[in-house]
XYZ file of N, CA and C in Angstrom:
681
model
N 0.966 -1.492 0.139
C 0.339 -0.151 0.339
C 0.854 1.210 0.133
N 0.298 2.176 -0.530
C 1.138 3.201 -1.029
C 1.162 4.318 0.124
N 2.265 4.694 0.708
C 2.058 5.593 2.094
C 1.547 7.016 1.771
N 0.816 7.591 2.540
C -0.071 8.804 2.398
C 1.191 10.041 2.603
N 0.882 10.927 1.270
C 1.367 12.011 1.850
C 0.943 13.248 1.834
N 0.428 14.386 2.487
C -0.644 15.560 2.518
C 0.098 16.249 2.064
N -0.419 17.139 1.133
C 0.384 18.456 0.225
C -0.931 20.099 1.015
N 0.199 20.205 1.790
C -0.329 21.701 2.417
C 0.674 22.814 1.861
N -0.348 23.874 2.006
C -0.182 24.743 1.062
C -1.287 26.089 1.014
N -1.249 26.415 -0.104
C -2.036 27.635 -0.387
C -3.112 27.121 -2.005
N -3.301 28.917 -2.257
C -4.822 27.979 -3.367
C -3.883 27.263 -4.566
N -2.803 27.162 -4.666
C -1.334 26.316 -5.451
C -1.836 25.449 -5.169
N -1.832 24.633 -4.093
C -2.123 23.152 -3.654
C -3.800 22.897 -4.066
N -4.436 23.805 -3.396
C -5.492 23.329 -3.615
C -5.741 23.194 -4.788
N -5.494 24.229 -6.217
C -5.419 23.891 -7.549
C -5.427 22.677 -8.356
N -4.211 22.223 -7.209
C -3.179 21.057 -7.675
C -3.921 19.700 -7.692
N -4.666 19.622 -6.932
C -5.280 18.823 -6.096
C -6.723 18.147 -6.815
N -6.796 19.338 -7.272
C -8.644 19.702 -8.242
C -8.275 18.956 -9.743
N -6.949 19.621 -10.291
C -6.869 19.416 -11.835
C -5.996 18.272 -11.735
N -4.886 17.875 -10.841
C -4.899 16.558 -11.440
C -4.865 15.374 -10.216
N -6.366 15.722 -9.876
C -7.039 14.557 -8.970
C -7.118 13.412 -9.319
N -6.309 12.691 -10.411
C -6.279 11.877 -11.156
C -4.792 11.146 -10.445
N -3.959 11.500 -10.771
C -2.049 11.441 -10.129
C -2.534 11.938 -8.450
N -3.343 12.251 -7.871
C -3.356 12.696 -6.665
C -4.188 11.092 -6.402
N -4.756 10.924 -6.393
C -5.422 9.593 -6.017
C -4.832 8.181 -6.282
N -3.701 8.317 -7.731
C -2.573 7.127 -7.945
C -1.709 6.728 -7.060
N -1.548 8.274 -6.400
C -0.094 8.299 -5.370
C -0.053 8.441 -4.321
N -1.325 7.990 -3.540
C -1.692 8.892 -1.881
C -1.247 9.839 -1.796
N -1.261 10.672 -2.477
C -1.501 12.123 -2.308
C -2.658 13.186 -1.566
N -2.440 13.815 -0.576
C -4.306 14.225 0.041
C -3.909 16.000 -0.095
N -4.384 16.279 -1.002
C -5.188 18.129 -0.895
C -5.383 18.816 0.385
N -4.613 19.567 0.653
C -4.803 20.333 1.724
C -4.608 21.993 1.535
N -4.604 22.200 0.502
C -4.733 23.788 -0.004
C -6.068 25.111 0.739
N -5.142 26.115 0.966
C -6.758 26.778 1.368
C -6.530 27.894 0.837
N -7.080 28.530 0.027
C -7.305 29.719 -1.026
C -6.813 31.154 0.485
N -5.618 31.941 -0.473
C -5.507 32.867 0.215
C -4.563 33.037 1.423
N -4.467 31.382 1.669
C -3.735 31.708 3.370
C -2.171 31.710 3.382
N -1.750 32.738 3.874
C -0.137 33.104 4.616
C 0.436 31.679 4.967
N 1.784 31.928 5.007
C 2.316 30.411 6.041
C 2.114 30.788 7.165
N 1.923 32.251 7.676
C 1.798 32.138 9.293
C 0.244 31.578 10.017
N -0.755 31.795 8.784
C -2.094 30.665 8.772
C -1.154 29.483 8.976
N -1.028 28.774 7.841
C -1.134 27.170 7.449
C -0.330 27.186 8.689
N 0.321 27.597 9.167
C 1.377 27.381 10.903
C -0.013 26.737 11.681
N -1.258 27.042 11.933
C -2.160 27.303 12.513
C -2.908 25.467 12.637
N -2.956 25.148 11.021
C -3.057 24.093 10.938
C -2.528 22.741 10.555
N -1.293 23.229 10.538
C -0.193 22.537 10.250
C -0.243 21.277 10.806
N -0.068 21.250 12.204
C -0.026 19.889 12.888
C -1.218 19.111 12.559
N -2.960 19.920 12.510
C -3.889 19.370 13.067
C -4.160 18.581 11.633
N -3.333 19.018 10.134
C -3.631 18.339 8.914
C -2.279 17.086 8.683
N -1.609 17.072 9.439
C -0.935 15.979 9.280
C -1.308 14.599 10.231
N -2.157 15.219 11.582
C -2.652 14.588 12.756
C -3.683 13.658 11.933
N -4.858 14.292 11.227
C -5.843 14.346 10.399
C -5.980 13.196 9.611
N -4.653 13.730 8.408
C -5.097 12.729 7.538
C -4.240 11.273 7.751
N -3.290 11.317 8.385
C -2.697 10.213 9.438
C -1.549 10.044 8.103
N -1.060 11.278 7.818
C -0.024 11.338 6.671
C 1.824 10.894 7.080
N 2.345 9.968 6.580
C 3.561 9.404 6.910
C 4.560 10.733 5.828
N 4.147 11.865 5.328
C 4.702 12.562 4.935
C 4.228 13.552 4.334
N 5.012 14.687 4.159
C 4.268 16.366 3.751
C 5.099 16.969 2.920
N 4.486 17.488 1.749
C 4.465 18.402 0.977
C 4.366 19.449 1.006
N 4.946 20.826 1.298
C 4.706 21.836 1.958
C 4.875 23.239 1.052
N 3.746 23.925 0.712
C 4.378 24.894 -0.339
C 3.335 26.385 -0.731
N 4.503 27.250 0.416
C 3.236 28.417 0.383
C 4.412 29.183 0.709
N 3.958 30.721 0.854
C 4.745 31.510 1.140
C 4.672 32.568 0.256
N 4.101 32.528 -0.675
C 3.790 33.433 -1.933
C 1.774 34.591 -1.480
N 1.501 34.150 -0.251
C 0.752 35.024 -0.444
C 0.802 36.176 1.077
N 2.042 35.824 1.387
C 3.205 36.853 2.750
C 3.528 37.483 2.047
N 4.290 37.358 0.529
C 4.963 38.564 -0.255
C 3.543 38.799 -1.130
N 2.263 38.816 -1.010
C 1.079 39.131 -1.338
C 0.524 40.495 -0.287
N 1.303 40.134 0.727
C 1.055 41.247 1.745
C -0.696 40.688 2.480
N -1.083 39.437 2.315
C -2.591 39.038 2.716
C -2.940 39.362 4.283
N -2.441 39.605 5.045
C -2.621 40.274 6.141
C -2.943 41.306 6.170
N -2.381 42.308 5.322
C -2.054 43.662 5.097
C -1.108 44.583 5.491
N 0.251 43.178 5.683
C 1.360 44.389 6.232
C 2.266 43.313 5.375
N 3.818 44.055 5.376
C 5.177 43.753 4.602
C 5.896 42.657 5.309
N 5.790 41.715 5.167
C 6.468 40.787 5.672
C 7.940 40.184 4.622
N 8.915 40.538 5.646
C 10.295 40.255 5.214
C 10.941 38.738 4.532
N 11.349 38.442 3.160
C 11.568 37.405 3.194
C 12.290 36.363 4.213
N 12.978 37.005 4.970
C 13.911 36.215 6.244
C 12.372 35.305 6.925
N 11.249 36.269 7.507
C 10.469 36.066 8.356
C 9.911 35.068 7.741
N 9.466 34.898 6.194
C 8.701 33.845 5.806
C 9.637 32.537 5.585
N 10.914 32.691 5.427
C 11.664 31.423 5.535
C 11.693 30.848 6.508
N 11.897 31.842 7.884
C 11.647 31.210 9.413
C 10.493 30.212 9.804
N 9.242 31.052 9.255
C 8.140 30.195 9.322
C 7.801 28.961 8.799
N 8.357 28.786 7.217
C 8.562 27.572 6.667
C 9.211 26.621 7.609
N 10.658 26.976 7.694
C 11.340 26.403 8.684
C 10.842 25.898 9.664
N 10.077 26.771 10.529
C 9.217 26.283 12.054
C 8.385 24.701 11.432
N 7.493 24.741 10.361
C 7.178 23.495 9.626
C 7.528 22.458 10.392
N 8.471 23.056 8.809
C 9.079 21.733 8.725
C 10.258 20.939 9.878
N 10.215 21.570 10.838
C 10.716 21.504 12.071
C 9.951 20.729 13.285
N 8.465 20.736 13.273
C 7.420 20.148 14.011
C 6.749 19.083 12.820
N 7.084 19.065 12.025
C 7.425 17.496 10.866
C 8.008 16.827 11.810
N 9.806 17.335 11.267
C 10.684 16.388 12.067
C 10.055 15.778 13.462
N 9.629 16.424 14.029
C 9.444 16.192 15.502
C 8.429 15.188 15.592
N 7.072 14.948 14.628
C 6.218 14.288 14.509
C 6.939 13.042 13.860
N 8.007 13.391 12.934
C 8.499 11.730 12.512
C 7.878 11.862 11.128
N 7.681 12.897 10.585
C 6.759 12.749 9.469
C 7.980 13.114 7.944
N 8.538 13.041 7.406
C 9.133 13.120 5.994
C 8.340 14.503 5.834
N 9.630 15.109 5.198
C 9.037 16.470 4.761
C 9.875 16.743 3.449
N 9.126 17.690 2.463
C 9.193 18.293 1.166
C 9.178 19.822 1.086
N 10.026 20.649 0.525
C 9.112 21.894 0.162
C 9.240 22.206 -0.746
N 8.627 22.731 -1.473
C 8.676 23.112 -3.110
C 8.865 24.605 -2.388
N 9.567 25.057 -4.115
C 9.771 26.826 -4.154
C 8.853 27.184 -4.684
N 8.936 28.927 -3.723
C 7.448 29.532 -4.625
C 7.665 29.716 -6.264
N 6.503 29.397 -6.905
C 6.280 29.551 -8.819
C 6.708 31.199 -8.759
N 7.113 31.150 -9.962
C 8.346 32.692 -10.557
C 6.664 33.083 -10.671
N 6.422 34.395 -10.691
C 5.616 35.741 -10.789
C 6.344 37.135 -10.973
N 5.814 37.864 -12.161
C 6.523 38.647 -12.435
C 6.193 40.045 -11.628
N 4.784 39.378 -11.037
C 4.252 40.579 -10.146
C 2.912 39.494 -9.358
N 2.699 40.554 -8.449
C 1.216 39.752 -7.245
C 0.233 39.928 -7.674
N -0.665 39.202 -9.087
C -1.536 40.076 -9.183
C -2.526 40.680 -9.052
N -2.854 40.089 -7.547
C -3.930 40.888 -6.688
C -3.873 41.943 -5.883
N -2.001 42.435 -5.862
C -1.857 43.582 -4.828
C -0.672 43.804 -6.225
N -1.261 44.773 -7.135
C 0.017 45.739 -7.698
C 1.097 47.097 -7.277
N 1.041 46.807 -5.236
C 1.583 47.234 -4.436
C 2.801 47.191 -4.235
N 3.272 45.560 -4.296
C 4.222 44.973 -4.299
C 5.208 45.224 -5.383
N 6.462 46.000 -5.131
C 6.985 46.165 -6.480
C 7.785 44.871 -6.667
N 8.470 44.482 -5.665
C 9.738 43.559 -5.584
C 9.372 41.629 -5.687
N 8.016 41.987 -5.966
C 7.641 39.903 -5.864
C 9.113 39.451 -6.423
N 9.187 39.777 -7.378
C 10.863 38.784 -8.068
C 11.286 38.340 -7.348
N 11.942 39.517 -6.309
C 13.507 39.442 -5.781
C 12.661 39.058 -4.487
N 11.666 39.171 -3.993
C 11.037 38.279 -3.329
C 11.161 36.661 -3.086
N 10.576 36.649 -4.588
C 10.433 35.073 -4.447
C 11.813 34.335 -4.170
N 12.870 34.618 -4.879
C 14.193 34.780 -5.328
C 14.532 34.133 -4.087
N 14.542 35.521 -2.848
C 15.383 35.228 -1.497
C 14.947 34.097 -0.637
N 13.590 34.274 -0.895
C 12.830 32.734 -0.099
C 13.524 31.413 -0.887
N 13.703 31.477 -2.031
C 13.822 30.512 -2.738
C 15.048 29.872 -2.303
N 15.842 30.898 -2.797
C 16.922 30.628 -2.029
C 17.533 30.456 -0.939
N 16.920 30.748 0.106
C 17.039 30.099 1.598
C 16.305 28.263 1.569
N 15.520 28.380 1.236
C 15.053 27.234 1.303
C 16.024 25.764 0.405
N 16.352 26.461 -0.771
C 17.507 25.394 -1.383
C 18.712 25.484 -0.345
N 18.960 26.557 -0.072
C 20.179 26.270 0.904
C 19.989 25.776 1.666
N 18.953 25.744 3.213
C 18.877 25.353 4.278
C 17.787 24.486 4.400
N 17.001 23.751 3.705
C 15.967 22.825 3.909
C 16.044 21.631 4.541
N 17.641 21.184 4.228
C 17.944 20.003 4.628
C 18.396 20.667 5.910
N 18.713 21.467 6.218
C 18.988 21.840 7.743
C 17.692 21.791 8.831
N 16.627 20.918 7.993
C 15.582 20.990 9.135
C 15.045 20.221 8.813
N 15.655 18.870 8.073
C 15.055 17.749 7.742
C 14.153 17.466 6.105
N 14.169 18.269 5.445
C 13.521 18.210 4.264
C 14.132 18.219 3.036
N 13.557 18.005 1.792
C 14.122 17.961 0.523
C 13.650 19.034 -0.331
N 14.504 20.468 -0.871
C 13.585 21.205 -1.615
C 13.188 20.865 -2.884
N 12.116 21.271 -3.593
C 12.175 21.041 -4.662
C 12.004 22.209 -5.550
N 12.602 22.091 -6.728
C 12.872 23.769 -7.274
C 12.001 23.329 -8.509
N 10.457 23.961 -8.282
C 9.415 24.052 -9.926
C 10.061 25.322 -10.445
N 10.465 26.353 -9.366
C 10.562 27.320 -10.272
C 11.507 26.716 -11.650
N 12.451 26.813 -11.333
C 13.257 26.360 -12.429
C 12.304 25.790 -14.113
N 11.578 24.576 -13.514
C 10.739 23.961 -14.447
C 10.034 25.259 -15.133
N 8.955 26.053 -14.121
C 8.088 27.396 -14.571
C 8.141 28.242 -15.426
N 10.002 29.013 -14.680
C 10.644 30.321 -15.000
C 10.564 30.664 -16.663
N 10.666 31.773 -17.157
C 10.557 31.716 -18.665
C 12.227 32.658 -18.577
N 13.118 33.367 -19.935
C 14.381 33.727 -19.086
C 14.473 34.911 -18.553
N 13.037 35.874 -18.719
C 12.707 37.058 -17.097
C 12.675 36.408 -15.911
N 12.639 35.260 -16.050
C 12.063 35.039 -14.310
C 10.701 35.291 -13.805
N 9.585 35.095 -14.924
C 8.602 35.410 -14.983
C 7.733 33.816 -15.451
N 6.517 33.793 -14.868
C 5.707 32.431 -14.901
C 5.826 32.029 -16.650
N 5.758 31.324 -17.197
C 5.897 31.019 -19.157
C 4.508 31.148 -19.076
N 3.949 31.794 -19.971
C 2.546 32.136 -19.752
C 1.837 31.078 -20.205
N 2.507 29.827 -20.966
C 1.590 29.001 -21.182
C 1.465 27.869 -20.169
N 2.149 28.178 -18.687
C 1.534 27.340 -17.475
C 1.102 27.999 -16.383
N 0.169 29.418 -17.181
C -0.215 30.022 -15.932
C -1.512 30.609 -16.403
N -2.509 30.862 -15.244
C -3.764 32.110 -15.698
C -3.908 33.340 -15.833
N -3.008 33.969 -14.944
C -3.176 34.918 -14.189
C -1.278 35.527 -14.323
N -0.392 34.988 -14.490
C 0.729 35.420 -13.893
C 1.553 34.769 -12.883
N 0.393 33.615 -11.999
C 0.937 33.944 -10.720
C 0.331 32.274 -10.658
N -0.799 31.822 -10.517
C -1.652 30.134 -10.322
C -0.995 29.526 -11.678
N -1.170 28.057 -11.692
C -0.503 27.684 -12.141
C -2.180 26.895 -13.561
N -1.802 27.206 -15.088
C -3.292 26.033 -15.652
C -2.729 24.593 -15.576
N -3.444 23.849 -16.012
C -3.425 22.697 -16.042
C -2.236 22.564 -16.801
N -2.046 22.910 -17.809
C -0.644 22.524 -18.636
C 0.495 23.234 -17.473
N 0.546 23.963 -16.388
C 1.827 24.158 -15.604
C 1.387 22.778 -14.043
N 0.941 22.571 -14.303
C 1.031 21.586 -13.078
C 1.583 20.109 -13.542
N 1.066 20.218 -14.909
C 1.377 18.880 -15.809
C 3.045 19.151 -16.190
N 3.396 20.073 -16.018
C 4.761 20.296 -16.513
C 5.857 19.950 -15.011
N 5.101 20.317 -13.809
C 5.779 19.902 -12.832
C 5.725 18.584 -12.071
N 4.669 17.899 -12.814
C 4.082 17.076 -11.736
C 5.112 15.481 -11.796
N 5.873 15.903 -13.158
C 7.334 14.288 -13.260
C 8.410 14.703 -12.049
N 8.258 16.262 -12.328
C 9.723 16.444 -10.915
C 8.676 16.227 -9.290
N 7.982 16.772 -9.436
C 6.779 16.222 -8.455
C 7.130 14.808 -7.394
N 6.684 13.807 -8.234
C 6.510 12.488 -8.551
C 8.383 11.831 -8.301
N 9.157 12.542 -8.996
C 10.378 11.552 -9.106
C 11.030 12.443 -8.069
N 11.084 13.464 -6.853
C 11.230 13.684 -5.794
C 10.746 13.095 -4.634
N 9.141 12.958 -4.356
C 8.646 12.044 -3.809
C 8.913 10.349 -3.656
N 9.848 9.839 -4.748
C 9.919 8.589 -4.578
C 8.953 7.797 -5.496
N 8.362 8.389 -6.282
C 6.840 7.849 -6.655
C 6.990 7.816 -8.351
N 8.258 8.183 -8.582
C 8.400 7.818 -10.283
C 10.052 7.873 -10.726
N 10.332 7.606 -11.675
C 11.361 7.849 -11.995
C 12.118 9.178 -11.848
N 13.337 8.941 -12.111
C 14.242 10.179 -11.689
C 14.687 11.176 -13.748
N 14.184 12.611 -13.161
C 13.892 13.349 -14.095
C 14.766 13.982 -14.202
N 15.084 14.529 -15.770
C 15.929 15.534 -16.676
C 15.504 16.769 -15.744
N 15.904 17.477 -15.484
C 15.286 18.695 -15.135
C 15.628 19.776 -16.400
N 16.896 19.775 -16.855
C 16.939 20.247 -18.145
C 15.986 20.131 -19.133
N 15.998 18.779 -18.934
C 14.688 18.649 -20.421
C 12.962 18.671 -19.810
N 13.070 18.981 -18.648
C 11.673 19.363 -18.270
C 11.603 20.232 -17.967
N 12.119 21.499 -17.741
C 12.049 22.814 -18.429
C 11.925 22.717 -19.650
N 12.988 22.204 -20.856
C 12.959 22.736 -21.874
C 11.856 21.604 -22.583
N 11.167 20.945 -22.750
C 10.366 20.168 -23.692
C 11.141 19.956 -24.737
N 11.611 21.306 -25.689
C 11.621 21.145 -26.955
C 13.530 20.602 -27.788
N 14.398 20.153 -26.292
C 15.503 19.729 -26.853
C 15.307 18.164 -27.573
N 16.481 17.977 -28.207
C 16.301 16.884 -29.291
C 16.664 15.645 -28.696
N 16.231 14.905 -28.600
C 16.382 12.550 -28.745
C 18.041 12.880 -29.082
N 18.704 11.999 -28.065
C 19.988 11.425 -28.075
C 20.064 10.604 -29.622
N 21.475 11.282 -30.501
C 21.680 10.332 -31.332
C 21.209 8.770 -31.426
N 20.403 8.314 -32.492
C 20.593 7.193 -32.233
C 19.949 6.550 -33.411
N 20.099 4.764 -33.717
C 20.460 3.685 -34.514
C 20.973 4.702 -36.148
N 20.314 4.867 -37.263
C 21.015 5.513 -38.649
C 21.794 6.826 -38.341
N 21.097 7.339 -37.481
C 21.788 9.083 -37.425
C 23.340 8.612 -36.851
N 23.383 7.822 -35.325
C 24.315 6.879 -35.185
C 25.889 6.930 -35.812
N 24.964 6.023 -36.866
C 26.041 5.375 -37.642
C 26.809 6.292 -38.531
N 25.587 6.683 -39.104
C 25.987 7.887 -40.061
C 26.997 8.956 -39.369
N 27.154 9.505 -37.913
C 28.055 10.119 -37.278
C 29.670 9.693 -37.404
N 29.319 8.283 -37.150
C 30.895 7.115 -36.835
C 31.224 6.904 -38.183
N 30.398 7.190 -39.398
C 30.863 7.264 -40.582
C 32.043 8.174 -41.092
N 31.523 9.772 -40.559
C 31.864 11.256 -41.140
C 33.048 10.939 -40.210
N 32.947 10.654 -39.102
C 34.470 10.627 -37.986
C 35.932 9.724 -38.494
N 34.962 8.387 -39.134
C 36.270 7.977 -39.632
C 36.420 8.609 -40.969
N 35.927 9.147 -41.755
C 36.286 9.561 -42.825
C 37.080 11.132 -42.579
N 37.260 11.648 -41.876
C 37.831 13.060 -40.815
C 38.999 12.425 -40.566
N 38.973 11.547 -39.505
C 40.525 10.491 -39.533
C 41.578 10.371 -40.201
N 40.875 9.824 -41.266
C 41.601 9.134 -42.049
C 42.163 9.877 -43.106
N 41.265 11.098 -43.526
C 42.126 12.766 -43.806
C 43.140 12.974 -43.281
N 42.940 12.853 -41.874
C 44.266 13.860 -41.148
C 45.817 12.719 -41.441
N 45.130 11.648 -41.238
C 46.416 10.497 -41.354
C 47.260 10.693 -42.755
N 46.190 10.901 -44.011
C 46.825 10.978 -44.991
C 47.588 12.134 -45.297
N 47.137 13.452 -44.512
C 47.761 14.687 -44.503
C 49.296 14.786 -43.570
N 49.258 14.231 -42.484
C 50.432 13.760 -41.606
C 51.341 12.786 -42.736
N 50.980 12.322 -43.716
C 51.781 10.837 -43.998
C 52.292 11.610 -45.353
N 51.794 12.556 -46.201
C 52.234 13.144 -47.170
C 53.221 14.061 -46.741
N 53.469 15.113 -45.049
C 54.203 16.354 -44.680
C 55.595 15.508 -44.662
């Protein structure tokens, strides 16, 4: 039997469980997302969600609503990181394995245009998670690397409003998520973030390449012999 893993987060987690319900059901994943909730709000239900679901693992994904000032005030990146770290420490104390996802890329906060530095805030929290999650017993999953375009914004094909993911966005990060949770083969991150990469040389193409190489080597040998 697959051990259950609860997904705790905000509206991004809530919609993930809806759009990819079949995947969640197949892999024992339990969505517990709350629309609009900040990381601080999520701390108030974190232990309850773990206990009620009986989950042996937790996937935590939140923080963007803190950046969006959903509680009406500015929250610095280091305070968001401390709040996330506190939940990871609580999971470890309960003997629950933890994964923490990066905040998704966004060029702006759609519902709060007064937030001028969303990309920098997102980058700061993600950098902290990348460097320190393991110190709190968690594995970091870098969804940002798969979803961001060259400017650091969320790719247009993967979003509904510049911040929330479309069904295509969830589908794009699903292989990375399942791989990190140990429920699918390992994922090549570069290929996951760029589906246009060509496949490796095979069959006739490989034979042709070998033939060309042999001709070049023979030509070089002949030139050296004639010197």
